Short mmCIF file of C-alpha atoms in Angstrom, two decimals:
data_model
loop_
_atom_site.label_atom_id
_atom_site.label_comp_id
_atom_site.label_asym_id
_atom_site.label_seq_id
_atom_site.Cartn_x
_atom_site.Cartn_y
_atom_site.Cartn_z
CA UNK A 1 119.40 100.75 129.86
CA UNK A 2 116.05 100.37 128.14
CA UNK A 3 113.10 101.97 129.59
CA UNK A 4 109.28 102.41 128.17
CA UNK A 5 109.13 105.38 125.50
CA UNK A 6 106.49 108.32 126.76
CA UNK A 7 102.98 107.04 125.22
CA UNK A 8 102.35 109.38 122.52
CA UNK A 9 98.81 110.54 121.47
CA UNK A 10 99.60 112.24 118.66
CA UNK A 11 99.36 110.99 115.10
CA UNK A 12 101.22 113.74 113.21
CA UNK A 13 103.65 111.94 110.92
CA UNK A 14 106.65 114.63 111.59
CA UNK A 15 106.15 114.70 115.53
CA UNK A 16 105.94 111.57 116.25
CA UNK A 17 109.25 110.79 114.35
CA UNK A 18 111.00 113.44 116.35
CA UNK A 19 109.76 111.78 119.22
CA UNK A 20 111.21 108.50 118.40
CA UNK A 21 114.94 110.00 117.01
CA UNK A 22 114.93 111.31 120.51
CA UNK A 23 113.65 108.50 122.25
CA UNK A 24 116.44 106.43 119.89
CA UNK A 25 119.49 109.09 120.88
CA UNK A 26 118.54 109.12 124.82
CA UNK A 27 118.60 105.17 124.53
CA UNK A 28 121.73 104.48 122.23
CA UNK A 29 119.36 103.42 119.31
CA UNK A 30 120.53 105.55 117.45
CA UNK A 31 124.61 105.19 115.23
CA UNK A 32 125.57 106.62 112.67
CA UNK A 33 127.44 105.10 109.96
CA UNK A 34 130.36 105.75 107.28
CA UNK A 35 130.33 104.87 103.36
CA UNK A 36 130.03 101.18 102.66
CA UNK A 37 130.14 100.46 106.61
CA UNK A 38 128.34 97.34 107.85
CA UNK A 39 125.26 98.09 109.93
CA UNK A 40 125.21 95.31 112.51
CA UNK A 41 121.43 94.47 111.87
CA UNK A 42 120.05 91.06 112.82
CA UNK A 43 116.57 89.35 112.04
CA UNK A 44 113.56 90.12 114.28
CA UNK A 45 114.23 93.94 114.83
CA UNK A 46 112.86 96.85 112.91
CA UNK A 47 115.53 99.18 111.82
CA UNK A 48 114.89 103.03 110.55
CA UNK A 49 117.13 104.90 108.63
CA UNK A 50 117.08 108.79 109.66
CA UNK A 51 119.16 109.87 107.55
CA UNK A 52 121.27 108.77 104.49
CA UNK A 53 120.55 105.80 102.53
CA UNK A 54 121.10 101.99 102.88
CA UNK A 55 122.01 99.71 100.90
CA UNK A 56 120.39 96.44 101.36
CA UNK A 57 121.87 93.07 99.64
CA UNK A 58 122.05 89.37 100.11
CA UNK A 59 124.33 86.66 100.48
CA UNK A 60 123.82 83.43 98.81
CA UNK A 61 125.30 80.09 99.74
CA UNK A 62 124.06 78.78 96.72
CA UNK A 63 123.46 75.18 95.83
CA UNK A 64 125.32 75.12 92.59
CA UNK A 65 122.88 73.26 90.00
CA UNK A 66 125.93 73.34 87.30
CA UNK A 67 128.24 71.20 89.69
CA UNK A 68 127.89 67.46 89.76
CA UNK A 69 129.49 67.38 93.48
CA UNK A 70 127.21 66.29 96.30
CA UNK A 71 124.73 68.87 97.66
CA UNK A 72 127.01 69.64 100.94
CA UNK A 73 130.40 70.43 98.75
CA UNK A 74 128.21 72.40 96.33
CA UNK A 75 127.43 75.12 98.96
CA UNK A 76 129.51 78.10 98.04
CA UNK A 77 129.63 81.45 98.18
CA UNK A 78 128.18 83.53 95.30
CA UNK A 79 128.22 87.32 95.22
CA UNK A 80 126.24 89.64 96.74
CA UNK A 81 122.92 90.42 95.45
CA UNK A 82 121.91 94.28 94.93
CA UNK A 83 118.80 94.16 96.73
CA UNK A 84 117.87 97.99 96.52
CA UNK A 85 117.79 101.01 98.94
CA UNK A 86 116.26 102.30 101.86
CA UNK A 87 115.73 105.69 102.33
CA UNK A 88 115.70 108.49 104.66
CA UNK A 89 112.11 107.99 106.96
CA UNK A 90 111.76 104.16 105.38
CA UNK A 91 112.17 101.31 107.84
CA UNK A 92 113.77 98.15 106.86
CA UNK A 93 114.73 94.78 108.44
CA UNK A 94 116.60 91.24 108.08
CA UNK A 95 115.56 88.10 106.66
CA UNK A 96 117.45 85.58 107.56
CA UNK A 97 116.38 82.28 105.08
CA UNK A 98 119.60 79.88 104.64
CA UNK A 99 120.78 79.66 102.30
CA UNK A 100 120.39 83.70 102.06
CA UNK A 101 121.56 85.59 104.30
CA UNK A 102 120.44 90.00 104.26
CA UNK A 103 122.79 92.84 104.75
CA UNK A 104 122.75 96.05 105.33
CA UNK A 105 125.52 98.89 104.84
CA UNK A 106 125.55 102.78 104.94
CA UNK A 107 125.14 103.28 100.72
CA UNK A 108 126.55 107.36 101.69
CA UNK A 109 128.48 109.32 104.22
CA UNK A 110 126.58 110.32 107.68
CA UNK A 111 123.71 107.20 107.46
CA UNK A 112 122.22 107.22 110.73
CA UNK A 113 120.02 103.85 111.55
CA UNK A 114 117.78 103.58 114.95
CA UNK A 115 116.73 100.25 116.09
CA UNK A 116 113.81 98.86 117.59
CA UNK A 117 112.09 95.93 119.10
CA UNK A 118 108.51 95.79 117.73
CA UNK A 119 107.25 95.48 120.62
CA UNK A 120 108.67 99.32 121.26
CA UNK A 121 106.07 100.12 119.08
CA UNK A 122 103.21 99.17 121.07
CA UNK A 123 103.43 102.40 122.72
CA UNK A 124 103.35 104.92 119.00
CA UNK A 125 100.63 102.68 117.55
CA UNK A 126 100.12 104.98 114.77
CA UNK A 127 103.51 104.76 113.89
CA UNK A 128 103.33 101.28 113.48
CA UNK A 129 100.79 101.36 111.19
CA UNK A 130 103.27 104.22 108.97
CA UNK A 131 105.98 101.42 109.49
CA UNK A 132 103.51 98.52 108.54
CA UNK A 133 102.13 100.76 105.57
CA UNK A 134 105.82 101.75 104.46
CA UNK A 135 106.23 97.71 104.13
CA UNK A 136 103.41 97.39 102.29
CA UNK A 137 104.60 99.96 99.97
CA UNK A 138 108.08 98.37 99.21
CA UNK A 139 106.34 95.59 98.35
CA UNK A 140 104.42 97.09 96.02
CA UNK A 141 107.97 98.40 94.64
CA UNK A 142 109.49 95.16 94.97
CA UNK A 143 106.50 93.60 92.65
CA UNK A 144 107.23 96.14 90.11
CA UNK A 145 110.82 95.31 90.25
CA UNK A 146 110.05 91.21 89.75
CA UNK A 147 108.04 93.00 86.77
CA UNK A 148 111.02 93.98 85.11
CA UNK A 149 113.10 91.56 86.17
CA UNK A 150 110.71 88.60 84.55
CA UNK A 151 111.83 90.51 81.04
CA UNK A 152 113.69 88.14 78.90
CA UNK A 153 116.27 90.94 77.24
CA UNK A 154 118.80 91.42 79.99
CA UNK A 155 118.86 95.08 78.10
CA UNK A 156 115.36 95.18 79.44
CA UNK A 157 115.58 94.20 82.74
CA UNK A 158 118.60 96.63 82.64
CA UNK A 159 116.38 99.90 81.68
CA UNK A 160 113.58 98.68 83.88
CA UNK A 161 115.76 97.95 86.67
CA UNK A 162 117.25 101.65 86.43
CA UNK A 163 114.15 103.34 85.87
CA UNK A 164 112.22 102.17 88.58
CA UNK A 165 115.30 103.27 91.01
CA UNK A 166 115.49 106.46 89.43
CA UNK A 167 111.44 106.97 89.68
CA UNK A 168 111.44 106.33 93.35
CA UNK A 169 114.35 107.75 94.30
CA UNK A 170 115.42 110.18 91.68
CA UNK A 171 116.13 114.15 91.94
CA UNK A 172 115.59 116.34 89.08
CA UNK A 173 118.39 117.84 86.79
CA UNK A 174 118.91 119.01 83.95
CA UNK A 175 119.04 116.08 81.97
CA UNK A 176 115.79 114.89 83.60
CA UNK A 177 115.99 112.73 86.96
CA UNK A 178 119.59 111.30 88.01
CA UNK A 179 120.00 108.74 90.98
CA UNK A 180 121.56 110.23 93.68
CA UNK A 181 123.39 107.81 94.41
CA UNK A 182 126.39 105.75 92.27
CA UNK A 183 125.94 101.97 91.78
CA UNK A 184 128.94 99.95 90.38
CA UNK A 185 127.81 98.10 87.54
CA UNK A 186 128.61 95.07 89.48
CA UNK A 187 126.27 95.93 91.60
CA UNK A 188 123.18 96.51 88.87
CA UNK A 189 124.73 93.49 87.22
CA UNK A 190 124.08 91.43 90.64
CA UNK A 191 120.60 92.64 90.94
CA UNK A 192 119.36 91.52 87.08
CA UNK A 193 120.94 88.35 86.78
CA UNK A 194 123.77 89.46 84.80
CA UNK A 195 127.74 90.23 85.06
CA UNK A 196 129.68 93.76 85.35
CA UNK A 197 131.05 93.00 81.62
CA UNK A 198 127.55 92.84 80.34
CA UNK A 199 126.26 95.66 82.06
CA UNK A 200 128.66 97.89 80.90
CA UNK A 201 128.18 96.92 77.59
CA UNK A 202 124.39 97.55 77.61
CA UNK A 203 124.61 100.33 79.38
CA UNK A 204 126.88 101.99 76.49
CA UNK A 205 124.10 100.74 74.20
CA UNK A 206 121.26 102.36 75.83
CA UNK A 207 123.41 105.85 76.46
CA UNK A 208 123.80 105.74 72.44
CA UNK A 209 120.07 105.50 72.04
CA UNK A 210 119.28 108.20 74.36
CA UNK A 211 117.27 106.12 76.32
CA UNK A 212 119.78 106.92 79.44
CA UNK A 213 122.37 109.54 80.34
CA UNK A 214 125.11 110.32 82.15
CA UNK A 215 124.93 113.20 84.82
CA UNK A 216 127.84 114.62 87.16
CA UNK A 217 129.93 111.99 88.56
CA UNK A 218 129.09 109.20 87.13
CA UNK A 219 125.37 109.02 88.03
CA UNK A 220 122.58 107.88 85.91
CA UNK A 221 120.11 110.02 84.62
CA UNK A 222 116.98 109.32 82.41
CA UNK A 223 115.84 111.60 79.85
CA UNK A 224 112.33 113.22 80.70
CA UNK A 225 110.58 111.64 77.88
CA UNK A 226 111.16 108.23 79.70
CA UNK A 227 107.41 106.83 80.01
CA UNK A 228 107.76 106.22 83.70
CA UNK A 229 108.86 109.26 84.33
CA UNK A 230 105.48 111.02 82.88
CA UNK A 231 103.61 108.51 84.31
CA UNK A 232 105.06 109.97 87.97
CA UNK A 233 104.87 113.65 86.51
CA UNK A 234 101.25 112.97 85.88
CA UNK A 235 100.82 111.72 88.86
CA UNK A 236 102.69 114.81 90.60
CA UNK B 1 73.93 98.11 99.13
CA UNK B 2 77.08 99.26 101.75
CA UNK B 3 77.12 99.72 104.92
CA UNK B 4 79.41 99.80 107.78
CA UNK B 5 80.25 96.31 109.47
CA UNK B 6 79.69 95.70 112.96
CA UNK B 7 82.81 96.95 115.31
CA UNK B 8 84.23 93.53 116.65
CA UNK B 9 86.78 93.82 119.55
CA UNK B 10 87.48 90.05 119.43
CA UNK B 11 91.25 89.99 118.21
CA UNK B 12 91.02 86.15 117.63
CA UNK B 13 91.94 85.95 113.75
CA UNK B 14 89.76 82.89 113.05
CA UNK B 15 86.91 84.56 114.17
CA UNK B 16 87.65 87.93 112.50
CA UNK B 17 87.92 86.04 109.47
CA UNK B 18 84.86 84.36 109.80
CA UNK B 19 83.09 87.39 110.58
CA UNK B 20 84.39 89.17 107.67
CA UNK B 21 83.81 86.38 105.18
CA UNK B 22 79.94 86.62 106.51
CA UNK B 23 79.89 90.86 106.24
CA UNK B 24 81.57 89.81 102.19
CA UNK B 25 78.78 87.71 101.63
CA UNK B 26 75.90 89.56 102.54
CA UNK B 27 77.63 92.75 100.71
CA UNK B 28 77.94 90.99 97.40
CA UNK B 29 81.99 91.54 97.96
CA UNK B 30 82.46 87.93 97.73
CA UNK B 31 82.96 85.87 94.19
CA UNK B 32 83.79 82.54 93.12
CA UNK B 33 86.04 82.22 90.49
CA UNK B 34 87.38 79.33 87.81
CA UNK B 35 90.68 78.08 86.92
CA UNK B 36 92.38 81.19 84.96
CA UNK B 37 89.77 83.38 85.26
CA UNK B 38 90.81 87.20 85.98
CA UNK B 39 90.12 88.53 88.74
CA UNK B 40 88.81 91.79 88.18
CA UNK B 41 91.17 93.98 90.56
CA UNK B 42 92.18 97.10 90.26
CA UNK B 43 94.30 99.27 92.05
CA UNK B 44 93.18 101.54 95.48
CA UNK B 45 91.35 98.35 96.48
CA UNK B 46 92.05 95.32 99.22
CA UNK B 47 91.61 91.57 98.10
CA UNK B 48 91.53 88.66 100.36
CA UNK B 49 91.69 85.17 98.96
CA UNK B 50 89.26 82.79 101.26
CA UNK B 51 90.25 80.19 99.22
CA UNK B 52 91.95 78.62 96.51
CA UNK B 53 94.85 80.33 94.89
CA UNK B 54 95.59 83.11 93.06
CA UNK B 55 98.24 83.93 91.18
CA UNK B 56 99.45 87.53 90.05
CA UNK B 57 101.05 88.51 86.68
CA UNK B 58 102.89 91.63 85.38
CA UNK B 59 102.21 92.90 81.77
CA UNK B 60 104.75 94.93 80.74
CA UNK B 61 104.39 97.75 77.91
CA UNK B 62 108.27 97.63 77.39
CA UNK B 63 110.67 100.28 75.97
CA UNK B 64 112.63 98.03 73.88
CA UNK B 65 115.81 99.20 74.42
CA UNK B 66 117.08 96.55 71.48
CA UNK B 67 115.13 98.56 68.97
CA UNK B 68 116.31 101.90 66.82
CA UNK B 69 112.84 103.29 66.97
CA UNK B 70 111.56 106.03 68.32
CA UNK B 71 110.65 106.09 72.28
CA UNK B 72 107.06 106.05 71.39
CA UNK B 73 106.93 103.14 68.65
CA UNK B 74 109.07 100.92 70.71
CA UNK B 75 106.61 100.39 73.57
CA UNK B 76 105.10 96.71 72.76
CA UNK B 77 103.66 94.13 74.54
CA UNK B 78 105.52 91.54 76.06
CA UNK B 79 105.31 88.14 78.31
CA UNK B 80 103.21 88.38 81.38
CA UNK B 81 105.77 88.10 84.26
CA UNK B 82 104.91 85.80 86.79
CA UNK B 83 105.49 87.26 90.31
CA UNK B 84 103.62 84.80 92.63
CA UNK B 85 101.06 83.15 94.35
CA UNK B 86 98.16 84.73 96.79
CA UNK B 87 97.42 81.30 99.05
CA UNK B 88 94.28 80.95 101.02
CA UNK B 89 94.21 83.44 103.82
CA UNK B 90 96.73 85.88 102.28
CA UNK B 91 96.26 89.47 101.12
CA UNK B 92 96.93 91.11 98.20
CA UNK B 93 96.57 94.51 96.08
CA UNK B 94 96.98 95.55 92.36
CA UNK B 95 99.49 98.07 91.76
CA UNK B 96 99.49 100.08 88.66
CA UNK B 97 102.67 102.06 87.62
CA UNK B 98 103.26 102.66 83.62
CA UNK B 99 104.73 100.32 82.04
CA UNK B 100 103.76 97.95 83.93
CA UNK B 101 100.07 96.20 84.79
CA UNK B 102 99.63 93.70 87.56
CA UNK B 103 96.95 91.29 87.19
CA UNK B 104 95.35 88.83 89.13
CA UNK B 105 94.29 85.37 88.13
CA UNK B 106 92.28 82.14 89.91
CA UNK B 107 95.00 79.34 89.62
CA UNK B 108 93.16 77.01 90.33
CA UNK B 109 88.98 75.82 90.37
CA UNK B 110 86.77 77.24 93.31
CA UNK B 111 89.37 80.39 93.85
CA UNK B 112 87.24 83.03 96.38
CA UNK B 113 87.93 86.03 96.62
CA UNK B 114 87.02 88.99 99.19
CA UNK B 115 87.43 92.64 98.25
CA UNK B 116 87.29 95.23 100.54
CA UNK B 117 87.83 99.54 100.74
CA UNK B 118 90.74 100.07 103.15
CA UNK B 119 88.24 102.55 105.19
CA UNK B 120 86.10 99.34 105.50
CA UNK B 121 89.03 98.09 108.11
CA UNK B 122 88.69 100.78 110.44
CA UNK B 123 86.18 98.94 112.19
CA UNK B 124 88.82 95.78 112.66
CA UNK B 125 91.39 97.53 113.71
CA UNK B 126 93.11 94.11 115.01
CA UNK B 127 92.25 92.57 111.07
CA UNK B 128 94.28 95.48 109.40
CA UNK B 129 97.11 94.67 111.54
CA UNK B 130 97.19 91.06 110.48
CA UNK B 131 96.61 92.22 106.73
CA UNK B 132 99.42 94.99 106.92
CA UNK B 133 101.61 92.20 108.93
CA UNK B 134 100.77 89.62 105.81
CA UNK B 135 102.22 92.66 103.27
CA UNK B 136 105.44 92.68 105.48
CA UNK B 137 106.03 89.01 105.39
CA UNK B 138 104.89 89.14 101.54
CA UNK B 139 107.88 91.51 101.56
CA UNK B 140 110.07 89.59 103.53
CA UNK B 141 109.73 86.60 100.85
CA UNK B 142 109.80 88.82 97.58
CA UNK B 143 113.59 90.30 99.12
CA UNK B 144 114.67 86.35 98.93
CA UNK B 145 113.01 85.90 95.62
CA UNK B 146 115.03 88.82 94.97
CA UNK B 147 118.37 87.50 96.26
CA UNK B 148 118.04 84.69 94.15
CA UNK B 149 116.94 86.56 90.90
CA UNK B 150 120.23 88.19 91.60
CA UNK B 151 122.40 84.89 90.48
CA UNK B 152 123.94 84.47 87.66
CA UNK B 153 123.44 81.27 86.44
CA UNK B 154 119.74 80.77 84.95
CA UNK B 155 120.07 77.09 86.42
CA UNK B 156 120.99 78.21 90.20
CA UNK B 157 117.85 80.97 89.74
CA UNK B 158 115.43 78.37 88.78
CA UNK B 159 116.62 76.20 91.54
CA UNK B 160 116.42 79.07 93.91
CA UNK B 161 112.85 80.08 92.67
CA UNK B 162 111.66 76.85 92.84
CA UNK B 163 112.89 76.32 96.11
CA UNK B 164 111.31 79.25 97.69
CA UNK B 165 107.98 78.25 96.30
CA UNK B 166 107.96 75.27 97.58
CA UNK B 167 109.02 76.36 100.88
CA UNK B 168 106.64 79.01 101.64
CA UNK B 169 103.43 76.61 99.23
CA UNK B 170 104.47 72.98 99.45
CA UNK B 171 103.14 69.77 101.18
CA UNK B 172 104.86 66.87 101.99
CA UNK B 173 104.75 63.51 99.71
CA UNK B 174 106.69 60.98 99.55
CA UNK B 175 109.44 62.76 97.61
CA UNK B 176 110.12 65.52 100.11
CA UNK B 177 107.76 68.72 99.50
CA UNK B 178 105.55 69.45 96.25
CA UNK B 179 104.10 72.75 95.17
CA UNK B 180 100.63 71.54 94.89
CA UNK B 181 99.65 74.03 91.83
CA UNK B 182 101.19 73.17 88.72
CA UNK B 183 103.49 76.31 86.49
CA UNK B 184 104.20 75.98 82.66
CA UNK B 185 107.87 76.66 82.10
CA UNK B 186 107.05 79.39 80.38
CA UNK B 187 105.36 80.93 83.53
CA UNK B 188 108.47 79.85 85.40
CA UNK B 189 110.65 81.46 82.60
CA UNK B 190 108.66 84.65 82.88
CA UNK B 191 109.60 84.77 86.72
CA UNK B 192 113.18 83.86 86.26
CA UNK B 193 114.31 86.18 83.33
CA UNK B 194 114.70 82.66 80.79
CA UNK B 195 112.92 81.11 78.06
CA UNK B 196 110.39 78.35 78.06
CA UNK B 197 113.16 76.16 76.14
CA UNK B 198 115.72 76.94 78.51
CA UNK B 199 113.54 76.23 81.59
CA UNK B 200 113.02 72.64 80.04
CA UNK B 201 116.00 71.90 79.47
CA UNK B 202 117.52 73.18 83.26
CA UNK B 203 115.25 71.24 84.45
CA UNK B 204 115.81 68.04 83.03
CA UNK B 205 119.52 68.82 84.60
CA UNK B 206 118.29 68.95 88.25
CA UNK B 207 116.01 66.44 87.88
CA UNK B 208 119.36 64.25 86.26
CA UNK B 209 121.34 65.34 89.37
CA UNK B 210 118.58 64.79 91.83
CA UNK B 211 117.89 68.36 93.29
CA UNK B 212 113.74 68.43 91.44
CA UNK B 213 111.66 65.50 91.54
CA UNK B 214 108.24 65.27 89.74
CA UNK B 215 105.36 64.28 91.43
CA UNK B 216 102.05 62.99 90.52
CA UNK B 217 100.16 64.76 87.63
CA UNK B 218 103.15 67.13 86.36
CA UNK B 219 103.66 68.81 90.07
CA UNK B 220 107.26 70.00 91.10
CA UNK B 221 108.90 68.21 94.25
CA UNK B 222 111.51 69.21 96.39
CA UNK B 223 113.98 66.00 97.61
CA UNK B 224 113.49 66.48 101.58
CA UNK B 225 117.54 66.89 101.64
CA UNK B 226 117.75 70.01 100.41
CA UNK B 227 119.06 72.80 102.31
CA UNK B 228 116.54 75.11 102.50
CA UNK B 229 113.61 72.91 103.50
CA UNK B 230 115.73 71.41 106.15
CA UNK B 231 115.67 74.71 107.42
CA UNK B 232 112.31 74.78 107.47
CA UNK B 233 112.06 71.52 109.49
CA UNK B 234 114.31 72.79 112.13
CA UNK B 235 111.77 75.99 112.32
CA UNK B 236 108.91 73.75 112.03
#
């Protein structure tokens, strides 16, 4: 089934990624994937989602420091840890690190995921370097993210937490920028270290100051005056 | 006072490294620095540590969301976050997004530090592989320091973050593992989301129940039972 993709000489960004999508279809690399379905990823591949969005979290078997039981019983499961988004042109893969374990699911409707070896990539070697570079850059987002997430006010961490999301991934409106995409408050909640309860609570508090909105159904949306936001504008 | 280094098409990382530590020297882009002394990074620019540790913080100009005030007033400094260590060996890069300012500091004495332009890697092509893999695998661990931000409990985060450190920094003793650089609680507070207070106190409760150990001057130490490093062993 596998065979050696055509050595590519060409660096254009847009080319080479049709290349590979066809490469991925004529090798069954390439599924596509329902709302909320489980993509079967595993550690040691590279993963690129074409289209759509994906949801990446993580599964803790946590050693539970408020138990006195021994450190085998204590093992449980906690829930799933909102662990951000990937999307459309980003690659992403899976750590596997007991006691956390990655997933990934299709965030939207019509996610399509190809998968690679790395060692596929020895053949586009400038596309590895837009695949090692688009790490480098989620890293850079996921050091912003520990940024706001080191905030002591949970309300904090809460408008930090959306605002980065919405400045990366955002779409204009007429509010200002929404996030395409809904997030239970479970979900934020699991990401900053708090519950659903308080999430909902300081998200009521922060939609009375203005300082976020609603827009549509049910997706967030921060005001243009947000400083992040005309930090990115500036830099537009 | 630049000029281009010599094209090297050995792919052997020690001696690339040695060879680039060499070109740093004789182009003044190599500096020494003291226990907490700032680095003086800035963002656009690559940083190598050649030895020593350093160890990156996140000042944060937040938008208060607990305050009436206007947008503008409300922005106020807060805690440095800290988001992590830079061991010998190990990239790393400033990134600069409003509110937030990464910084870099020497953690310890005799901290050296390379800097280089990302043009100056062009001519070790193998190199800026291995620095661009180092950002993934940066990556890779910030996504677990993620997943356990993501808990609920400030006492299963600490143990989670403290875990993690010491699995990716420590060194065995006769406990288990030790992080060989020592963190205030308040730095480990500012990681976790908590307090200074509350960090001492969690911490006296895994140390009660066994799961922290000290070790020599003040250093944190794993118990060589726990879950994670055992993991560790089996990959080691």
């Amino acid at each position: 089934m596998y065979s050696a993709p055509t050595p590519s000489e060409n660096s254009r960004p847009f080319l080479t990624w049709q290349r590979i999508t066809d490469w991925a279809q004529e090798h069954y690399r390439y599924r596509s994937f329902a709302k909320e379905e489980k993509i079967p990823a595993r550690p040691g591949l590279l993963y690129l989602v074409e289209r759509g969005a994906v949801r990446l979290t993580s599964e803790a078997q946590v050693v539970n420091g408020t138990s006195n039981a021994s450190l085998a019983s204590r093992a449980q499961p906690d829930e799933d840890a909102f662990l951000g988004f990937v999307g459309s042109g980003q690659p992403f893969e899976i750590v596997a690190q007991a006691p956390f374990t990655l997933q990934a699911y299709a965030h939207i409707d019509q996610t399509s995921v190809i998968w690679l070896y790395w060692h596929d990539l020895d053949h586009w070697p400038h596309f590895r370097r837009e695949v090692l570079d688009a790490f480098r850059y989620q890293h850079q987002r996921k050091l912003l993210w520990l940024s706001t997430l080191g905030q002591r006010r949970t309300i904090d961490r809460l408008l930090g937490f959306i605002t980065l999301l919405i400045e990366e991934f955002g779409e204009p409106c007429d509010e200002g920028y929404y996030l395409p995409w809904s997030l239970t408050h479970a979900q934020i909640g699991s990401a900053i270290g708090s519950t659903r309860v308080t999430v909902t609570r300081l998200m009521g508090k922060l939609r009375q100051r203005g300082l976020i909105r609603s827009y549509a159904d049910n997706f967030i949306a921060l005001p243009s005056d947000n400083p992040i936001l005309q930090g990115r504008q500036a830099l537009g």
